[in-house]
Coordinates of C-alpha atoms and ligand atoms in Angstrom, one line a residue:
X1 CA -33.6 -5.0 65.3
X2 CA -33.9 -8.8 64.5
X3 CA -35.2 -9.9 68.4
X4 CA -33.3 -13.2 67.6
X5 CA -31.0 -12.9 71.1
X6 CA -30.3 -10.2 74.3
X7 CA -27.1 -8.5 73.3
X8 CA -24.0 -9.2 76.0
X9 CA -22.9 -6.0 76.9
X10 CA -18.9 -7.1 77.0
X11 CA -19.8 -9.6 74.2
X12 CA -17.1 -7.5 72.3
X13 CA -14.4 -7.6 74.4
X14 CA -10.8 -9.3 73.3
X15 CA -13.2 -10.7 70.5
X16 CA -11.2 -10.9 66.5
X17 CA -13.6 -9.2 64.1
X18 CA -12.7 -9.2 60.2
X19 CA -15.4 -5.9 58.7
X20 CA -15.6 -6.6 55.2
X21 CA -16.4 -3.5 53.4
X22 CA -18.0 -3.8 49.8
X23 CA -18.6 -0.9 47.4
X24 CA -21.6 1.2 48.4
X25 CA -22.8 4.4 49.5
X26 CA -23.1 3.1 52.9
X27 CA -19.0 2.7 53.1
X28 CA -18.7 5.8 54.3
X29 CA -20.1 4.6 58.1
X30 CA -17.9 1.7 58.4
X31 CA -14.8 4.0 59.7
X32 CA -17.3 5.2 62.4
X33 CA -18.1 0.9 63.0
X34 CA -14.6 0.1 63.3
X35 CA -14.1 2.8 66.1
X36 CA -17.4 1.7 67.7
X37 CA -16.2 -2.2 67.5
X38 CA -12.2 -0.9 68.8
X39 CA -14.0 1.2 71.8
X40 CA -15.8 -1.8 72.7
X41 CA -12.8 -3.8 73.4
X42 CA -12.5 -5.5 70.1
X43 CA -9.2 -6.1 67.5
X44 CA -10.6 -5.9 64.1
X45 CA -8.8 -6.0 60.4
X46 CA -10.7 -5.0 57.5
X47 CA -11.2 -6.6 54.6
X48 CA -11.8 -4.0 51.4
X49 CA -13.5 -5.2 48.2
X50 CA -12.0 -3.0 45.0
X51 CA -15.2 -1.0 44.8
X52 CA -15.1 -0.5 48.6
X53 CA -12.1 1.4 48.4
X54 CA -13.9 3.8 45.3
X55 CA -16.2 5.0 48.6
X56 CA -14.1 5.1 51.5
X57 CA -10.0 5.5 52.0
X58 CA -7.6 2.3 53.1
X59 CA -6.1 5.3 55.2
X60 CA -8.8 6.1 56.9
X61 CA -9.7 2.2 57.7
X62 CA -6.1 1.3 58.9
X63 CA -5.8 4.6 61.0
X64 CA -9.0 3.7 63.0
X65 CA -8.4 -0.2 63.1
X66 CA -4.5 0.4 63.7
X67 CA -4.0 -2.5 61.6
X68 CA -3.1 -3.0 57.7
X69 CA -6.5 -3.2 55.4
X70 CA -6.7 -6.4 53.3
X71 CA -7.9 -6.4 49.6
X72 CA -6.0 -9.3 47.2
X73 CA -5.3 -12.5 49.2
X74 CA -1.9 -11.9 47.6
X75 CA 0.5 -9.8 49.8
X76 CA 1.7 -6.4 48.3
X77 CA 4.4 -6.3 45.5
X78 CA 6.8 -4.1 48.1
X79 CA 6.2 -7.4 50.4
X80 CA 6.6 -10.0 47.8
X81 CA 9.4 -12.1 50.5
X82 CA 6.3 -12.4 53.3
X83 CA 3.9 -14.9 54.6
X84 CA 1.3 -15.8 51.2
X85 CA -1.0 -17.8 54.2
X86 CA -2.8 -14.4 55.6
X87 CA -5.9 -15.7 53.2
X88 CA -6.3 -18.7 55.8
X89 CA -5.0 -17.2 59.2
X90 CA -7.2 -14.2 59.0
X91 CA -10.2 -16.4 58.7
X92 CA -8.8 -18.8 61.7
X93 CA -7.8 -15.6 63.8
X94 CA -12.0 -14.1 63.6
X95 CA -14.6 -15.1 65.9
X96 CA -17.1 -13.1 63.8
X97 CA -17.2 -11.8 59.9
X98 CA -19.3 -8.6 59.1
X99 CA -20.0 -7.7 55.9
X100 CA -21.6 -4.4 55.4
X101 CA -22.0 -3.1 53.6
X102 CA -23.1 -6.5 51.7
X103 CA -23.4 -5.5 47.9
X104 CA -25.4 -7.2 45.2
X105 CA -21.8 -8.1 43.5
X106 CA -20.3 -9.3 47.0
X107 CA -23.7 -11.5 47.9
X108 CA -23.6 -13.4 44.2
X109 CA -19.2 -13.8 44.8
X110 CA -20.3 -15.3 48.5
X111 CA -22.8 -17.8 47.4
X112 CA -21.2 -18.7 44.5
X113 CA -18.2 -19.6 46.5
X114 CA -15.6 -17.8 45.2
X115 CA -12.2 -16.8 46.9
X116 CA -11.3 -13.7 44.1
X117 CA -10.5 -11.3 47.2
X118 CA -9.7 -11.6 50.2
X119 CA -13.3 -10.8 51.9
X120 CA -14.3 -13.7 50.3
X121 CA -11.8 -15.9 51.1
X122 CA -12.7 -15.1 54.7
X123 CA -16.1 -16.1 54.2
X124 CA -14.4 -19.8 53.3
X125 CA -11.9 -20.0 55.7
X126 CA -14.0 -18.8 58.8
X127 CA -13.9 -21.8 61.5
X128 CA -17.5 -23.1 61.2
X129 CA -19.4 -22.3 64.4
X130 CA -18.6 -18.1 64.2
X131 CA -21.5 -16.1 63.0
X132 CA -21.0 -14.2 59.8
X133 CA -23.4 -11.5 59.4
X134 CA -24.2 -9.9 56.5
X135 CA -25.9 -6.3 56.6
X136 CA -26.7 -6.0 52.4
X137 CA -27.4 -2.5 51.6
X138 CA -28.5 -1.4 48.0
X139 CA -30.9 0.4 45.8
X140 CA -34.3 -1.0 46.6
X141 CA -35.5 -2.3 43.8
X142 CA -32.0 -4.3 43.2
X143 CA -32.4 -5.1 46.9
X144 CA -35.9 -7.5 45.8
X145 CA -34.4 -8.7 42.9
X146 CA -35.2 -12.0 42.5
X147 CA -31.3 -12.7 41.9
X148 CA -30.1 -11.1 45.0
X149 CA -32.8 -12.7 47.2
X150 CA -31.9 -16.1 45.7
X151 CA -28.2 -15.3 46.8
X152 CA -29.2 -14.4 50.3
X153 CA -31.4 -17.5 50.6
X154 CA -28.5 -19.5 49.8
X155 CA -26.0 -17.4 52.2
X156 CA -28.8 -17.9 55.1
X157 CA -29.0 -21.6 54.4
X158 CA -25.6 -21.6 55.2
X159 CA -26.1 -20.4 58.2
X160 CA -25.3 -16.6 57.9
X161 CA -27.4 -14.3 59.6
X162 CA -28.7 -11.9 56.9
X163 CA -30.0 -8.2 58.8
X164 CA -32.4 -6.9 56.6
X165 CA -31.8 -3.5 55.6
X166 CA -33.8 -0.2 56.6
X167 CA -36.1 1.6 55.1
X168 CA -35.7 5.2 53.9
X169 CA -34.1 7.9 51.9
X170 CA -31.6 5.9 49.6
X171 CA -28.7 7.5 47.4
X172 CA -30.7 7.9 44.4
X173 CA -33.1 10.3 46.2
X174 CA -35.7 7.5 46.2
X175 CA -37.3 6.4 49.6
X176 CA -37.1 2.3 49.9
X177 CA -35.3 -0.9 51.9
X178 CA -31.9 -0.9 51.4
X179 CA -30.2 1.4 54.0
X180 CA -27.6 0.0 56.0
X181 CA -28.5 0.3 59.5
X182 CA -26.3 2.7 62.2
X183 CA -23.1 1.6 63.3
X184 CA -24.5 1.6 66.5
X185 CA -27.0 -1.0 65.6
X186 CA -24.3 -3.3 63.6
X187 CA -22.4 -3.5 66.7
X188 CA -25.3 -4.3 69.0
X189 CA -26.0 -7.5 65.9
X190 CA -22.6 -8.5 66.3
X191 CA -22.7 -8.3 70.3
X192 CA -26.2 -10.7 70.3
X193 CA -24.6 -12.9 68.1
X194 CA -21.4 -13.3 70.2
X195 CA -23.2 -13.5 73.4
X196 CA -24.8 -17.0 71.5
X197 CA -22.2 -18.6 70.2
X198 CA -19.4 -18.2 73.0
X199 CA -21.0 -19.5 76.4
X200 CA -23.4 -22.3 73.9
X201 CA -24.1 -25.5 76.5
X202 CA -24.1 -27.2 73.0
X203 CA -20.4 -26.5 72.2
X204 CA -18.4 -29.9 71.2
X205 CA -21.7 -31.9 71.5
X206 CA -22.7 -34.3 68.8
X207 CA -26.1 -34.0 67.6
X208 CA -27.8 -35.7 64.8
X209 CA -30.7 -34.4 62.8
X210 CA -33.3 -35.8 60.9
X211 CA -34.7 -33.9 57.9
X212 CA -37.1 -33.6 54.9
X213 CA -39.4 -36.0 53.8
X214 CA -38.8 -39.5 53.2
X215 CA -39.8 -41.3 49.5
X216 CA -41.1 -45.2 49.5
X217 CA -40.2 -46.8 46.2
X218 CA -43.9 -47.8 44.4
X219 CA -41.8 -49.1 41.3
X220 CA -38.5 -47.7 39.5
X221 CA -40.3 -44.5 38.4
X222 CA -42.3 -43.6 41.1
X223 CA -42.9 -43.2 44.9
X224 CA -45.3 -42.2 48.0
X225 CA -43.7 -39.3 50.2
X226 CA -44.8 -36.0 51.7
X227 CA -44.8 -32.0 51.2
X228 CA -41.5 -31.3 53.0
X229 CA -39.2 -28.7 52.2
X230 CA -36.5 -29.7 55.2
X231 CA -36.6 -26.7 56.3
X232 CA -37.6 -26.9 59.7
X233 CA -34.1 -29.2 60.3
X234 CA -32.0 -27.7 58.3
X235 CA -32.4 -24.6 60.2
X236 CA -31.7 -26.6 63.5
X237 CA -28.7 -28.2 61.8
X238 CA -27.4 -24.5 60.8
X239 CA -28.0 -22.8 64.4
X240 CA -26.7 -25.7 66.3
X241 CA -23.5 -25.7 64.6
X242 CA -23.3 -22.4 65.3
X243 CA -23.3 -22.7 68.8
X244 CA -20.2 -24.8 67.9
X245 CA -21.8 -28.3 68.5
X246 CA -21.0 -31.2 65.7
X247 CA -23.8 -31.3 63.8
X248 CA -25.0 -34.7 61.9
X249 CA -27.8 -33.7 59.3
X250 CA -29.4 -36.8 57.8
X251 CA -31.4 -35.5 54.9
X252 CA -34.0 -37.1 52.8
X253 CA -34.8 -36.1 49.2
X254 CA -34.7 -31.8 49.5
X255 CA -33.5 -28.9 47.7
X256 CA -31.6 -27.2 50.0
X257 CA -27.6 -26.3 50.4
X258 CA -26.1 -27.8 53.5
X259 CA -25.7 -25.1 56.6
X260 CA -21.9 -24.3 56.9
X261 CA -20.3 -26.3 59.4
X262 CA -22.7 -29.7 59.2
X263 CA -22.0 -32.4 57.9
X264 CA -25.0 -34.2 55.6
X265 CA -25.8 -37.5 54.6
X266 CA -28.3 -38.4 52.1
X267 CA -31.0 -40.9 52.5
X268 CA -34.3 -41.8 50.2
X269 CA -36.3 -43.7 52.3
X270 CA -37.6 -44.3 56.2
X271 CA -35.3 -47.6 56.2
X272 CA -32.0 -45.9 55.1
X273 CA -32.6 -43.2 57.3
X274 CA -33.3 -45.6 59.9
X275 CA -30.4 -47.5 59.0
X276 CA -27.7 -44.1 58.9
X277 CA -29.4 -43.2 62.2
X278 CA -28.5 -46.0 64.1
X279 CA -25.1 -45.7 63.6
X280 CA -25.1 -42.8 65.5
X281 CA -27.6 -43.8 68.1
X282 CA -24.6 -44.9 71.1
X283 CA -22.3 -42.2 70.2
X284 CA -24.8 -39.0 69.6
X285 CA -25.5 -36.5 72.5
X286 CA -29.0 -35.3 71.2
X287 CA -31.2 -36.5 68.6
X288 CA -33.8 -34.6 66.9
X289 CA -36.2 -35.6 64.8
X290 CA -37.7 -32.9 62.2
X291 CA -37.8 -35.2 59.2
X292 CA -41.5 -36.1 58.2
X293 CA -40.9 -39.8 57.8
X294 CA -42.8 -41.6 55.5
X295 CA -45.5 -44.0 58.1
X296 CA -46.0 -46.6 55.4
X297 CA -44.3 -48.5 52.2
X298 CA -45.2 -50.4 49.8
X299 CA -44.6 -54.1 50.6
X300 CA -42.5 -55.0 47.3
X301 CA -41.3 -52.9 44.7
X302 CA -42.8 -53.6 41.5
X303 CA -39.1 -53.9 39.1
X304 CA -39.2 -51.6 36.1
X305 CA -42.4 -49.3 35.4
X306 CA -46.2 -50.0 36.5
X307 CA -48.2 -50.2 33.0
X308 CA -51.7 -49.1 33.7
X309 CA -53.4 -52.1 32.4
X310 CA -55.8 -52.5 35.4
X311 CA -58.6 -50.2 36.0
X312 CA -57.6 -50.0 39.4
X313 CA -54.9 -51.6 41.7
X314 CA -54.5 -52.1 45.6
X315 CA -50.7 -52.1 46.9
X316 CA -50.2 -53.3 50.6
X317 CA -48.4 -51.1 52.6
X318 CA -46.4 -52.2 55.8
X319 CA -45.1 -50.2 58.8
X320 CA -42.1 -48.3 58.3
X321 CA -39.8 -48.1 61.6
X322 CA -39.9 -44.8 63.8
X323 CA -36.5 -43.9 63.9
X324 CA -37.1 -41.1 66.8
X325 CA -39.3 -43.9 68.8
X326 CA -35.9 -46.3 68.5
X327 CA -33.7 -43.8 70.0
X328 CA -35.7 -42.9 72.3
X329 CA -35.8 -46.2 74.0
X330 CA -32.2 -47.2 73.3
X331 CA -31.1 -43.8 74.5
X332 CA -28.6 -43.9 78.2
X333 CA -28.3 -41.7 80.8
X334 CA -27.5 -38.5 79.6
X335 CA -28.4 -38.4 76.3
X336 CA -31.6 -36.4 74.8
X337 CA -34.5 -37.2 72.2
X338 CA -36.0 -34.4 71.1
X339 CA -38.9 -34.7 68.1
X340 CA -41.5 -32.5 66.7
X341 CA -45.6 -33.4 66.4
X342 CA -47.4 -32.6 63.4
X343 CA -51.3 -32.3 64.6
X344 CA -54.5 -31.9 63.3
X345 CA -56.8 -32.0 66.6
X346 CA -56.1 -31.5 70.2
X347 CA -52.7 -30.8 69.4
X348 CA -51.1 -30.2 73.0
X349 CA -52.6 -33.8 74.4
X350 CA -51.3 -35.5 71.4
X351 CA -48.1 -34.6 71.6
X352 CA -47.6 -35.0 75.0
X353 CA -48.9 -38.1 74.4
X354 CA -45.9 -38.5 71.5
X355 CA -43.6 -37.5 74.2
X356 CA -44.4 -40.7 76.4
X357 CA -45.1 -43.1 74.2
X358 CA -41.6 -42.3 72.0
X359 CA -39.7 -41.9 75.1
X360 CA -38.6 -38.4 74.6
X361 CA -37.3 -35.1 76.5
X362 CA -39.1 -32.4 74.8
X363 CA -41.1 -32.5 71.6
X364 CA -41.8 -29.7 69.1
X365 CA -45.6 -29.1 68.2
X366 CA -47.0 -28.1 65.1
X367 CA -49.3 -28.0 62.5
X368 CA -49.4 -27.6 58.6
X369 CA -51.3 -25.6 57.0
X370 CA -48.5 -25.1 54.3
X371 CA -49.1 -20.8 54.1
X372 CA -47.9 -20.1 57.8
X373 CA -46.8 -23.2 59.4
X374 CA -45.5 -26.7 59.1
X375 CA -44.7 -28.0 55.3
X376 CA -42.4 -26.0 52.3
X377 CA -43.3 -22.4 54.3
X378 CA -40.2 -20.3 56.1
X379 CA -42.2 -19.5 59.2
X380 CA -43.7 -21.6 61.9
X381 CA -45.4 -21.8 65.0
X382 CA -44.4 -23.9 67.9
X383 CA -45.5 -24.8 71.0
X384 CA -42.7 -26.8 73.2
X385 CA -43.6 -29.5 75.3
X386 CA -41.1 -31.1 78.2
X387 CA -41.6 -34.3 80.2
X388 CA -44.1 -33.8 83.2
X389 CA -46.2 -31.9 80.5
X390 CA -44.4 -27.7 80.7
X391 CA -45.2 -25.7 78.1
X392 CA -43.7 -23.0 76.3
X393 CA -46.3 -21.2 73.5
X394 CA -43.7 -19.4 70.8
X395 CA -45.4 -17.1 68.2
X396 CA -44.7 -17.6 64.5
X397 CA -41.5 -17.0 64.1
X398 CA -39.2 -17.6 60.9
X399 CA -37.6 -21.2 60.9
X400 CA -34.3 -20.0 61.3
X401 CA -35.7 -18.0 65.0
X402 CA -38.1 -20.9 65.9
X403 CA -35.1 -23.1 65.6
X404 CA -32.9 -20.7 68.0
X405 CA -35.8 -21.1 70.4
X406 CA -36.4 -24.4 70.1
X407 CA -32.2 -24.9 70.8
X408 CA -32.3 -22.4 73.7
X409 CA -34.8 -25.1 75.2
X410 CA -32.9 -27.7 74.8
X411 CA -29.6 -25.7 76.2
X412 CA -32.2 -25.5 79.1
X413 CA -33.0 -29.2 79.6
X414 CA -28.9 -29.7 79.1
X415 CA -28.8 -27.2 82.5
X416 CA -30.8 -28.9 84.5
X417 CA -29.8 -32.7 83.9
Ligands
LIG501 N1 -40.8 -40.0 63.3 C1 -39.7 -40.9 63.0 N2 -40.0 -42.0 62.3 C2 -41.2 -42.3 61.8 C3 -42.3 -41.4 62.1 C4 -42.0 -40.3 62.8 O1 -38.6 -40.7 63.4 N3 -41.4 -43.4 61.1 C5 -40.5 -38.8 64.1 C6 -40.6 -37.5 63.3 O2 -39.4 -37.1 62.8 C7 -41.2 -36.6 64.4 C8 -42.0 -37.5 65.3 O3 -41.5 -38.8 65.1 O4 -40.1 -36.0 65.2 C9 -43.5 -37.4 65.2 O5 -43.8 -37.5 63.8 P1 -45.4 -37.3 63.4 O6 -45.5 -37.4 61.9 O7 -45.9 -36.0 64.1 O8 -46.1 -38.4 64.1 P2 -46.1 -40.0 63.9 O9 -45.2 -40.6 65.0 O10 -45.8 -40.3 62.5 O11 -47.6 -40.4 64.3 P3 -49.0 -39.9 63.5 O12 -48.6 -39.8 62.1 O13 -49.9 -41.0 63.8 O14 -49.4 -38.6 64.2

């Protein structure tokens, strides 16, 4: 199991869950999950793809939910006079959407956005903030498909939490990944993510985050700016929101979908990001600086393109402002700075020395050695540094589980103050 949070063992109880059932082999455990999920105290409706239903019975699913199953958004001919608005309450009523098993059809249908059934018009009208989990189970060698894995990426960018599937004997005979793990382990996933998301100290706070690199206009054509992917604060924007808080992502140049729930502005340079910053500086609870801005620009922009005409050229570059240092010294009583330290040499001293001089409450450290940690990869390594210089070592960890850790610290400092 994922070690991404410690199960709540009533995290289930009174709590809406919406199964959505897709057509695989792996169907045929979901009447056994929605028994598991009722024992445990919760209501659940299930939603059936078409090929779901080819692998397990609508009778069997509504007998042990006790509720009617869901396929089309539309309601049934014999029911024509009712309610056509079940495609939207159903997805208000959940505080959690499973999908498993997630097939490769289902995955493409999710990130693709469409609303052809009424799983995946769940998936849309989910309240942002509830976890969706998504437990994809398939022949293995579909399973690393480059299209399927490009459809999770985009589904976990989102901010659903994928559970990668077990390895084993799969329906063809074949041993591989692709199994869809016990019902006993989905419901212990859904119970860690519950526990999360329902007690979050971040609920209804307004946080803004920085992200990507920043580019500094040389002339029309070209620009100075740095290896970031955005990552790093894209996976902060997507977990905070999670834990229900109101997420501002300021993003410079990236190629990455916004995580569900967050709203995103795009910037180009250190000075518009500056400039969209500090409109949130008074109002925001947290800030947190992930984006590598750019240190310098180029004085003046040179209009149209540079010919090379010279055999060399010198451009004066000037200060760009520190957007994290700003807040941190405009910032009142109760509100948090939070930024991360990308170091080279005596990493801990230096970015405690970041944490003084910028004025903040904790500060992220790093390094970038772009294969395990720092720029474009999806892991990284972090050690957390608070004010009076405590220190928290975390392993490398996937971006998505350094930036739970990294929230669970700030949840921490949000205890104490
Ligand atoms: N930061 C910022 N604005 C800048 C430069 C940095 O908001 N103009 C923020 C980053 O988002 C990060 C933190 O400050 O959270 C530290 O960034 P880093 O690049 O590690 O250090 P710098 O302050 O730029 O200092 P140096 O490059 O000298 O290490």
């Amino acid at each position: 199991m994922n070690n991404y949070l410690t199960p709540s063992r009533r995290a289930l109880k009174d709590k809406n869950i919406i199964i959505g059932i897709c057509g695989g082999i792996a169907a045929y455990k979901t009447p056994q999950l929605v028994r598991l999920l009722k024992k445990k105290g919760a209501d659940v409706r299930v939603a059936l793809t078409e090929s779901g239903s080819r692998f397990v019975s609508e009778l069997s699913l509504a007998t042990v939910s006790q509720a009617q199953v869901y396929r089309s958004i539309f309601p049934p001919a014999e029911n024509t006079g009712s309610d056509f608005t079940t495609h939207i309450t159903l997805g208000e009523w959940a505080d959690a959407l499973v999908i498993a098993p997630a097939t490769a059809n289902t995955l493409a249908r999710l990130a693709a956005g469409f609303c052809d059934d009424m799983l995946a018009t769940c998936f849309i009208t989910l309240r942002p903030g509830k976890p969706v989990l998504v437990f994809p189970a398939m022949d293995g060698q579909m399973y690393i498909s480059p299209s399927v894995q490009r459809n999770l990426a985009t589904l976990k960018a989102q901010g659903a939490i994928i559970i990668e599937p077990e390895s084993g004997e799969l329906a063809s005979g074949q041993c591989g990944t692709g199994r869809m793990p016990e019902p006993e382990a989905i419901a212990a996933y859904i119970e860690a993510a519950l526990s999360v998301t329902h007690p979050s100290l971040l609920r209804g706070r307004s946080i803004v985050i920085t992200a990507g690199p920043t580019r500094e206009k040389i002339d029309d054509v070209r620009f100075i700016s740095n290896y970031s992917s955005g990552k790093m604060g894209f996976a902060i924007a997507g977990a905070a929101a999670g834990r229900g808080a109101n997420v501002t992502l300021i993003a410079g140049p990236v190629n990455l979908d916004t995580p569900r729930g967050v709203e995103r502005i795009d910037v180009e340079s250190a000075v518009q990001m500056r400039e969209v910053a500090g409109n949130f500086f008074r109002s925001c609870d947290i800030f947190i600086g992930a984006a590598a801005v750019a240190d310098y620009r180029p004085a003046a922009v040179i209009p149209g393109k540079l010919k090379k005409n010279n055999p060399e050229i010198q451009f004066t570059l000037v200060k760009n402002p520190d957007i994290l240092s700003d807040f941190g010294f405009q910032k009142q009583a109760g509100q948090l700075a939070v930024g991360f330290a990308l170091e080279q040499d005596n990493g801990p001293a230096n970015a405690l020395k970041k944490l003084e001089e910028k004025n903040l409450d904790l500060v992220a450290l790093n390094f970038s050695d772009r294969k395990t940690s720092g720029f474009e990869v999806d892991t990284n390594m972090l050690t957390l540094i608070e004010r009076g210089g405590i220190t928290t070592e975390l392993p490398l960890l996937s971006k998505e589980e350094a930036a739970r850790k990294l929230l669970d610290a700030i949840e921490n400092i949000c205890r104490q103050t």
